[in-house]
XYZ file of C-alpha atoms in Angstrom:
188
model
C -10.106 -12.629 -24.059
C -6.453 -13.196 -24.877
C -4.196 -12.867 -21.841
C -1.202 -11.216 -23.492
C 1.078 -9.518 -20.971
C 2.833 -7.107 -23.316
C 4.413 -4.039 -21.756
C 2.103 -1.736 -23.746
C -0.907 -3.278 -22.011
C 0.736 -3.352 -18.586
C 1.533 0.330 -19.048
C -2.219 1.000 -18.913
C -2.836 -0.612 -15.528
C -4.008 2.052 -13.147
C -5.733 1.550 -9.846
C -8.418 3.900 -8.570
C -7.990 5.139 -4.993
C -9.830 7.401 -2.589
C -8.654 11.003 -2.215
C -6.294 9.753 0.480
C -4.890 6.239 0.253
C -3.052 4.448 3.050
C -0.764 1.429 3.346
C -2.855 -1.571 4.410
C -0.130 -2.603 6.860
C 1.353 0.531 8.444
C -1.441 3.024 7.743
C 0.853 5.719 6.300
C -0.401 7.623 3.237
C 1.398 7.139 -0.066
C 1.448 10.885 -0.649
C 1.633 14.063 1.386
C 3.756 12.705 4.206
C 5.141 15.337 6.558
C 8.333 15.639 8.557
C 8.894 17.521 11.753
C 11.612 20.153 11.844
C 14.457 19.873 14.392
C 12.650 22.005 16.960
C 9.463 19.929 16.698
C 11.474 16.695 17.002
C 13.239 18.091 20.079
C 9.895 19.063 21.613
C 10.647 22.795 21.722
C 7.952 23.504 19.106
C 4.566 21.822 18.734
C 4.303 19.285 15.890
C 2.499 20.136 12.658
C -1.267 19.779 12.678
C -3.441 18.864 9.696
C -7.211 18.576 10.074
C -6.805 18.898 13.836
C -4.450 15.903 14.026
C -0.740 15.993 14.904
C 1.430 14.781 12.049
C 5.032 14.469 11.067
C 7.828 11.943 11.062
C 10.631 12.566 13.485
C 13.672 13.171 11.220
C 15.983 11.718 13.858
C 14.185 8.374 13.441
C 13.370 8.400 9.704
C 15.118 10.887 7.446
C 13.512 12.372 4.358
C 16.138 10.599 2.213
C 15.426 7.234 3.877
C 11.670 7.639 3.584
C 11.717 8.812 -0.018
C 13.489 5.582 -0.970
C 10.356 3.537 -0.141
C 7.422 5.447 1.331
C 5.784 6.445 -1.957
C 6.389 3.046 -3.600
C 3.254 0.918 -3.760
C 2.516 -2.779 -4.237
C -1.002 -4.160 -4.384
C -2.549 -7.347 -3.058
C -5.597 -8.549 -4.958
C -7.643 -11.550 -5.949
C -8.406 -12.656 -9.495
C -11.719 -14.529 -9.094
C -11.583 -15.787 -12.675
C -8.196 -17.389 -12.081
C -9.098 -18.178 -8.446
C -5.766 -16.850 -7.232
C -4.528 -14.053 -5.000
C -1.631 -11.997 -6.328
C 0.891 -9.384 -5.270
C 1.975 -6.855 -7.847
C 5.415 -5.541 -8.484
C 6.202 -1.915 -7.746
C 3.865 0.932 -8.538
C 3.528 4.508 -7.440
C 0.831 6.914 -6.370
C 0.985 8.993 -9.558
C -1.848 11.478 -9.213
C -4.815 12.118 -6.979
C -6.902 8.947 -6.895
C -4.525 6.859 -9.044
C -1.808 4.269 -8.503
C 0.074 3.197 -11.616
C 2.077 -0.002 -11.803
C 5.652 0.242 -13.073
C 5.807 -1.507 -16.443
C 9.559 -2.017 -15.961
C 8.940 -4.291 -12.963
C 8.602 -7.828 -14.355
C 6.533 -8.877 -11.327
C 3.688 -6.783 -12.752
C 3.333 -9.302 -15.574
C 1.463 -11.438 -12.980
C -1.239 -8.781 -12.583
C -4.285 -9.615 -14.749
C -4.404 -6.639 -17.114
C -7.920 -7.359 -18.344
C -9.445 -6.447 -14.968
C -10.228 -3.045 -13.462
C -8.938 -2.239 -9.972
C -10.104 -0.165 -7.025
C -8.379 0.273 -3.650
C -10.331 -0.855 -0.587
C -13.818 -0.450 -2.080
C -16.005 -2.320 -4.517
C -16.683 -0.158 -7.552
C -18.659 -1.748 -10.362
C -16.789 -4.774 -11.689
C -13.427 -3.573 -10.391
C -11.297 -5.941 -8.332
C -10.765 -4.652 -4.798
C -7.040 -4.406 -4.058
C -5.030 -3.438 -0.998
C -1.971 -1.204 -1.421
C 1.072 -1.562 0.807
C 4.766 -0.714 1.173
C 7.091 -3.650 0.487
C 9.178 -2.996 3.644
C 5.941 -3.159 5.670
C 5.128 -6.510 4.083
C 8.582 -7.771 5.041
C 8.052 -6.677 8.671
C 4.584 -8.284 8.608
C 6.084 -11.553 7.311
C 8.847 -11.448 9.942
C 6.217 -10.998 12.676
C 4.359 -14.083 11.387
C 7.499 -16.219 10.945
C 10.157 -14.778 13.293
C 12.663 -17.616 12.921
C 12.357 -18.251 9.174
C 15.223 -17.424 6.803
C 12.833 -16.069 4.161
C 9.553 -15.256 5.915
C 8.029 -13.511 2.881
C 8.007 -16.814 0.998
C 5.952 -18.423 3.785
C 3.087 -15.911 3.840
C -0.176 -17.353 2.478
C -1.171 -14.546 0.122
C -4.748 -15.810 -0.205
C -5.216 -15.770 3.582
C -3.814 -12.230 3.814
C -6.066 -11.063 0.970
C -9.079 -12.603 2.732
C -8.095 -10.964 6.024
C -7.624 -7.544 4.417
C -11.003 -7.901 2.651
C -12.706 -8.540 5.980
C -11.040 -5.476 7.535
C -11.510 -2.985 4.678
C -13.163 0.285 5.640
C -14.458 0.504 2.034
C -12.757 3.847 1.570
C -9.029 4.316 2.082
C -7.617 1.824 4.576
C -8.234 -1.076 6.906
C -10.286 -0.792 10.076
C -7.642 -1.558 12.673
C -7.251 -0.461 16.262
C -3.594 0.516 16.423
C -3.570 2.882 19.361
C -3.269 5.900 17.060
C -6.988 6.579 17.406
C -6.523 7.210 21.137
C -3.368 9.300 20.665
C -4.662 11.449 17.830
C -8.405 11.059 18.047
C -8.828 8.869 14.941
C -7.296 5.835 13.212
């Protein structure tokens, strides 16, 4: 198969997700994020509850404007077995229930093998399993690995991270990690 990376083909890259899809690094969903109101943030009202779990960003810590600049932007980490190489996509977005679409305007998406199918966190037929994440989370992750480096992102071994994420996948919508949230809210 010819590996032409024209923008018309890249425009068709969509990634299948579960009903809810979470960042592989921070665990925040790419859609439906909630914010507390001022009274909830001050503790004079109880926080919002969804499915029996307390939710909501404190707007004094992260504002809606700050969060909307990055929280719904998605990158994917995957592995092209045919090319024997791990890859990180350019920017994409959670565009509809169960779908992430890569931004054809982002030149970094030309590195994503267009001839493959993709599925987040779970094996589905011949689809390549990929792991979605926020770029700022990846930068924090890299800084934690290489705290004194000038450009820690450039030092991350993408193949090792892809292998690690594969071993931790819950085969549904996130990674199986013990973060402490499961004890605070009753689930990861």
